[in-house]
Every structure is written in C-alpha cells, then in structure tokens.
Amino acid sequence: RKSSEQGNVKFRRSLYFVRDMKAGDVITADCVRSVRPGNGLPPKCVELVVGAVVKCNVSFGTPVKNDLLL
C-alpha cells in the first residue's frame, strides 16, 4: 500500500474467524466473515482461506492471518 494509505488500513475490512476452531480443522465459508477493523487478511483472500487448515486453536473474533494457516 502507498504510504498515504497506511493510516486508513484500520478502517478497511478484513477477514475474522466467527467460530472457535481447533488445530487441524478445515476452514469453511461460514467460519470467516469480512468485518472492520482491518487487522487480518483482506476479503479478496477469502478463496485462499476457505479450504485451508488451521495451524493452532483460534477463538471467535480472531483476525485471519497467514501464520494461523497451513
């Protein structure tokens, strides 16, 4: 992102877990949702996230990040 956009990142949408998941669970479309603030992966990555496996236990409201996925 451009340096002029960096301050607005927190106001953008990102993917969050909307269910508690255990390590090894496969992420389905109803496990993640696009909400604000922008602390996780952008919504355009939803196709990469769905079908991925969770690396460790995650709880409701956790931002989806690459280090949580296998």
Tab-separated table of N, CA and C in Angstrom:
chain	number	residue	atom	x	y	z
A	1	ARG	N	0.833	-1.181	0.000
A	1	ARG	CA	0.000	0.000	0.000
A	1	ARG	C	0.875	1.241	0.000
A	2	LYS	N	0.338	2.281	-0.565
A	2	LYS	CA	1.047	3.555	-0.571
A	2	LYS	C	1.160	4.088	0.844
A	3	SER	N	2.173	4.903	1.080
A	3	SER	CA	2.356	5.461	2.414
A	3	SER	C	1.171	6.355	2.799
A	4	SER	N	0.534	6.979	1.832
A	4	SER	CA	-0.621	7.819	2.132
A	4	SER	C	-1.837	7.006	2.577
A	5	GLU	N	-1.859	5.705	2.277
A	5	GLU	CA	-2.980	4.837	2.643
A	5	GLU	C	-2.764	4.103	3.961
A	6	GLN	N	-1.573	4.105	4.495
A	6	GLN	CA	-1.260	3.320	5.687
A	6	GLN	C	-2.147	3.674	6.884
A	7	GLY	N	-2.480	4.942	7.065
A	7	GLY	CA	-3.317	5.340	8.197
A	7	GLY	C	-4.749	4.871	8.082
A	8	ASN	N	-5.205	4.590	6.871
A	8	ASN	CA	-6.590	4.177	6.649
A	8	ASN	C	-6.791	2.671	6.691
A	9	VAL	N	-5.729	1.911	6.847
A	9	VAL	CA	-5.824	0.445	6.838
A	9	VAL	C	-6.763	-0.045	7.935
A	10	LYS	N	-6.726	0.560	9.087
A	10	LYS	CA	-7.559	0.094	10.206
A	10	LYS	C	-9.048	0.276	9.943
A	11	PHE	N	-9.401	1.145	8.989
A	11	PHE	CA	-10.808	1.377	8.676
A	11	PHE	C	-11.322	0.458	7.573
A	12	ARG	N	-10.441	-0.314	6.971
A	12	ARG	CA	-10.848	-1.234	5.909
A	12	ARG	C	-11.367	-2.530	6.506
A	13	ARG	N	-11.981	-3.325	5.661
A	13	ARG	CA	-12.485	-4.632	6.100
A	13	ARG	C	-11.363	-5.663	6.029
A	14	SER	N	-11.488	-6.681	6.849
A	14	SER	CA	-10.588	-7.828	6.783
A	14	SER	C	-11.323	-9.058	7.286
A	15	LEU	N	-10.701	-10.206	7.114
A	15	LEU	CA	-11.327	-11.473	7.489
A	15	LEU	C	-11.078	-11.785	8.956
A	16	TYR	N	-12.134	-12.234	9.620
A	16	TYR	CA	-12.077	-12.645	11.024
A	16	TYR	C	-12.758	-14.004	11.167
A	17	PHE	N	-12.291	-14.789	12.135
A	17	PHE	CA	-12.963	-16.045	12.471
A	17	PHE	C	-14.238	-15.729	13.236
A	18	VAL	N	-15.331	-16.374	12.871
A	18	VAL	CA	-16.605	-16.178	13.569
A	18	VAL	C	-17.022	-17.446	14.312
A	19	ARG	N	-16.078	-18.371	14.452
A	19	ARG	CA	-16.284	-19.606	15.223
A	19	ARG	C	-14.981	-19.968	15.923
A	20	ASP	N	-15.100	-20.644	17.043
A	20	ASP	CA	-13.923	-21.231	17.672
A	20	ASP	C	-13.508	-22.427	16.831
A	21	MET	N	-12.209	-22.550	16.578
A	21	MET	CA	-11.704	-23.667	15.769
A	21	MET	C	-10.502	-24.271	16.464
A	22	LYS	N	-10.344	-25.578	16.268
A	22	LYS	CA	-9.209	-26.302	16.850
A	22	LYS	C	-8.167	-26.557	15.780
A	23	ALA	N	-6.947	-26.761	16.211
A	23	ALA	CA	-5.855	-27.059	15.284
A	23	ALA	C	-6.222	-28.262	14.431
A	24	GLY	N	-6.026	-28.145	13.117
A	24	GLY	CA	-6.339	-29.231	12.206
A	24	GLY	C	-7.703	-29.127	11.556
A	25	ASP	N	-8.557	-28.215	12.036
A	25	ASP	CA	-9.874	-28.031	11.424
A	25	ASP	C	-9.739	-27.370	10.057
A	26	VAL	N	-10.622	-27.754	9.143
A	26	VAL	CA	-10.657	-27.149	7.816
A	26	VAL	C	-11.602	-25.949	7.860
A	27	ILE	N	-11.168	-24.833	7.302
A	27	ILE	CA	-11.964	-23.610	7.312
A	27	ILE	C	-13.011	-23.687	6.206
A	28	THR	N	-14.262	-23.429	6.573
A	28	THR	CA	-15.349	-23.373	5.604
A	28	THR	C	-15.810	-21.912	5.473
A	29	ALA	N	-16.671	-21.658	4.504
A	29	ALA	CA	-17.128	-20.292	4.241
A	29	ALA	C	-17.884	-19.696	5.433
A	30	ASP	N	-18.532	-20.527	6.244
A	30	ASP	CA	-19.266	-19.988	7.382
A	30	ASP	C	-18.401	-19.807	8.625
A	31	CYS	N	-17.109	-20.049	8.517
A	31	CYS	CA	-16.180	-19.875	9.641
A	31	CYS	C	-15.510	-18.506	9.645
A	32	VAL	N	-15.569	-17.804	8.513
A	32	VAL	CA	-14.924	-16.488	8.418
A	32	VAL	C	-15.906	-15.459	7.886
A	33	ARG	N	-15.667	-14.202	8.237
A	33	ARG	CA	-16.529	-13.108	7.783
A	33	ARG	C	-15.671	-11.864	7.599
A	34	SER	N	-16.077	-11.024	6.676
A	34	SER	CA	-15.390	-9.771	6.404
A	34	SER	C	-15.990	-8.677	7.279
A	35	VAL	N	-15.189	-8.139	8.200
A	35	VAL	CA	-15.648	-7.086	9.116
A	35	VAL	C	-14.543	-6.047	9.293
A	36	ARG	N	-14.852	-4.984	10.008
A	36	ARG	CA	-13.860	-3.974	10.365
A	36	ARG	C	-13.420	-4.230	11.786
A	37	PRO	N	-12.249	-3.884	12.195
A	37	PRO	CA	-11.161	-3.152	11.558
A	37	PRO	C	-10.288	-4.056	10.699
A	38	GLY	N	-9.391	-3.463	9.973
A	38	GLY	CA	-8.555	-4.182	9.017
A	38	GLY	C	-7.294	-4.763	9.622
A	39	ASN	N	-7.430	-5.682	10.566
A	39	ASN	CA	-6.261	-6.291	11.212
A	39	ASN	C	-5.868	-7.636	10.618
A	40	GLY	N	-6.692	-8.195	9.761
A	40	GLY	CA	-6.413	-9.510	9.191
A	40	GLY	C	-6.184	-9.443	7.695
A	41	LEU	N	-6.341	-10.594	7.043
A	41	LEU	CA	-6.192	-10.659	5.596
A	41	LEU	C	-7.342	-9.928	4.915
A	42	PRO	N	-7.088	-9.344	3.741
A	42	PRO	CA	-8.166	-8.644	3.033
A	42	PRO	C	-9.235	-9.621	2.530
A	43	PRO	N	-10.453	-9.146	2.336
A	43	PRO	CA	-11.552	-10.007	1.884
A	43	PRO	C	-11.287	-10.706	0.560
A	44	LYS	N	-10.443	-10.143	-0.303
A	44	LYS	CA	-10.164	-10.782	-1.585
A	44	LYS	C	-9.418	-12.105	-1.413
A	45	CYS	N	-8.903	-12.385	-0.227
A	45	CYS	CA	-8.184	-13.627	0.049
A	45	CYS	C	-9.097	-14.741	0.547
A	46	VAL	N	-10.400	-14.511	0.582
A	46	VAL	CA	-11.324	-15.496	1.145
A	46	VAL	C	-11.245	-16.834	0.410
A	47	GLU	N	-11.022	-16.815	-0.895
A	47	GLU	CA	-10.929	-18.071	-1.647
A	47	GLU	C	-9.691	-18.875	-1.261
A	48	LEU	N	-8.638	-18.201	-0.830
A	48	LEU	CA	-7.439	-18.896	-0.378
A	48	LEU	C	-7.614	-19.449	1.031
A	49	VAL	N	-8.413	-18.766	1.834
A	49	VAL	CA	-8.616	-19.156	3.231
A	49	VAL	C	-9.565	-20.341	3.339
A	50	VAL	N	-10.673	-20.300	2.590
A	50	VAL	CA	-11.648	-21.390	2.634
A	50	VAL	C	-10.996	-22.652	2.071
A	51	GLY	N	-11.009	-23.697	2.857
A	51	GLY	CA	-10.372	-24.955	2.476
A	51	GLY	C	-9.012	-25.138	3.110
A	52	ALA	N	-8.468	-24.071	3.685
A	52	ALA	CA	-7.182	-24.171	4.375
A	52	ALA	C	-7.395	-24.815	5.746
A	53	VAL	N	-6.303	-25.243	6.354
A	53	VAL	CA	-6.341	-25.894	7.657
A	53	VAL	C	-5.776	-24.941	8.706
A	54	VAL	N	-6.418	-24.897	9.863
A	54	VAL	CA	-5.964	-24.050	10.958
A	54	VAL	C	-4.761	-24.702	11.630
A	55	LYS	N	-3.698	-23.931	11.817
A	55	LYS	CA	-2.451	-24.432	12.399
A	55	LYS	C	-2.552	-24.591	13.917
A	56	CYS	N	-3.267	-23.687	14.585
A	56	CYS	CA	-3.409	-23.737	16.038
A	56	CYS	C	-4.835	-23.358	16.401
A	57	ASN	N	-5.187	-23.522	17.653
A	57	ASN	CA	-6.533	-23.177	18.101
A	57	ASN	C	-6.760	-21.678	17.947
A	58	VAL	N	-7.933	-21.319	17.442
A	58	VAL	CA	-8.316	-19.908	17.328
A	58	VAL	C	-9.704	-19.737	17.918
A	59	SER	N	-9.975	-18.553	18.417
A	59	SER	CA	-11.275	-18.287	19.021
A	59	SER	C	-12.044	-17.264	18.203
A	60	PHE	N	-13.310	-17.153	18.500
A	60	PHE	CA	-14.194	-16.190	17.848
A	60	PHE	C	-13.575	-14.796	17.933
A	61	GLY	N	-13.583	-14.070	16.810
A	61	GLY	CA	-13.086	-12.700	16.807
A	61	GLY	C	-11.606	-12.553	16.516
A	62	THR	N	-10.924	-13.649	16.213
A	62	THR	CA	-9.501	-13.588	15.888
A	62	THR	C	-9.333	-13.216	14.419
A	63	PRO	N	-8.475	-12.224	14.110
A	63	PRO	CA	-8.237	-11.887	12.710
A	63	PRO	C	-7.559	-13.049	11.983
A	64	VAL	N	-7.946	-13.287	10.739
A	64	VAL	CA	-7.330	-14.340	9.937
A	64	VAL	C	-5.998	-13.816	9.411
A	65	LYS	N	-4.924	-14.527	9.731
A	65	LYS	CA	-3.580	-14.148	9.280
A	65	LYS	C	-2.892	-15.392	8.721
A	66	ASN	N	-1.911	-15.167	7.858
A	66	ASN	CA	-1.203	-16.279	7.210
A	66	ASN	C	-0.535	-17.219	8.207
A	67	ASP	N	-0.032	-16.695	9.316
A	67	ASP	CA	0.686	-17.536	10.283
A	67	ASP	C	-0.250	-18.485	11.042
A	68	LEU	N	-1.563	-18.340	10.895
A	68	LEU	CA	-2.521	-19.239	11.528
A	68	LEU	C	-2.952	-20.376	10.609
A	69	LEU	N	-2.529	-20.326	9.337
A	69	LEU	CA	-2.990	-21.287	8.344
A	69	LEU	C	-1.863	-22.203	7.890
A	70	LEU	N	-2.240	-23.433	7.545
A	70	LEU	CA	-1.275	-24.373	6.955
A	70	LEU	C	-1.354	-24.304	5.450
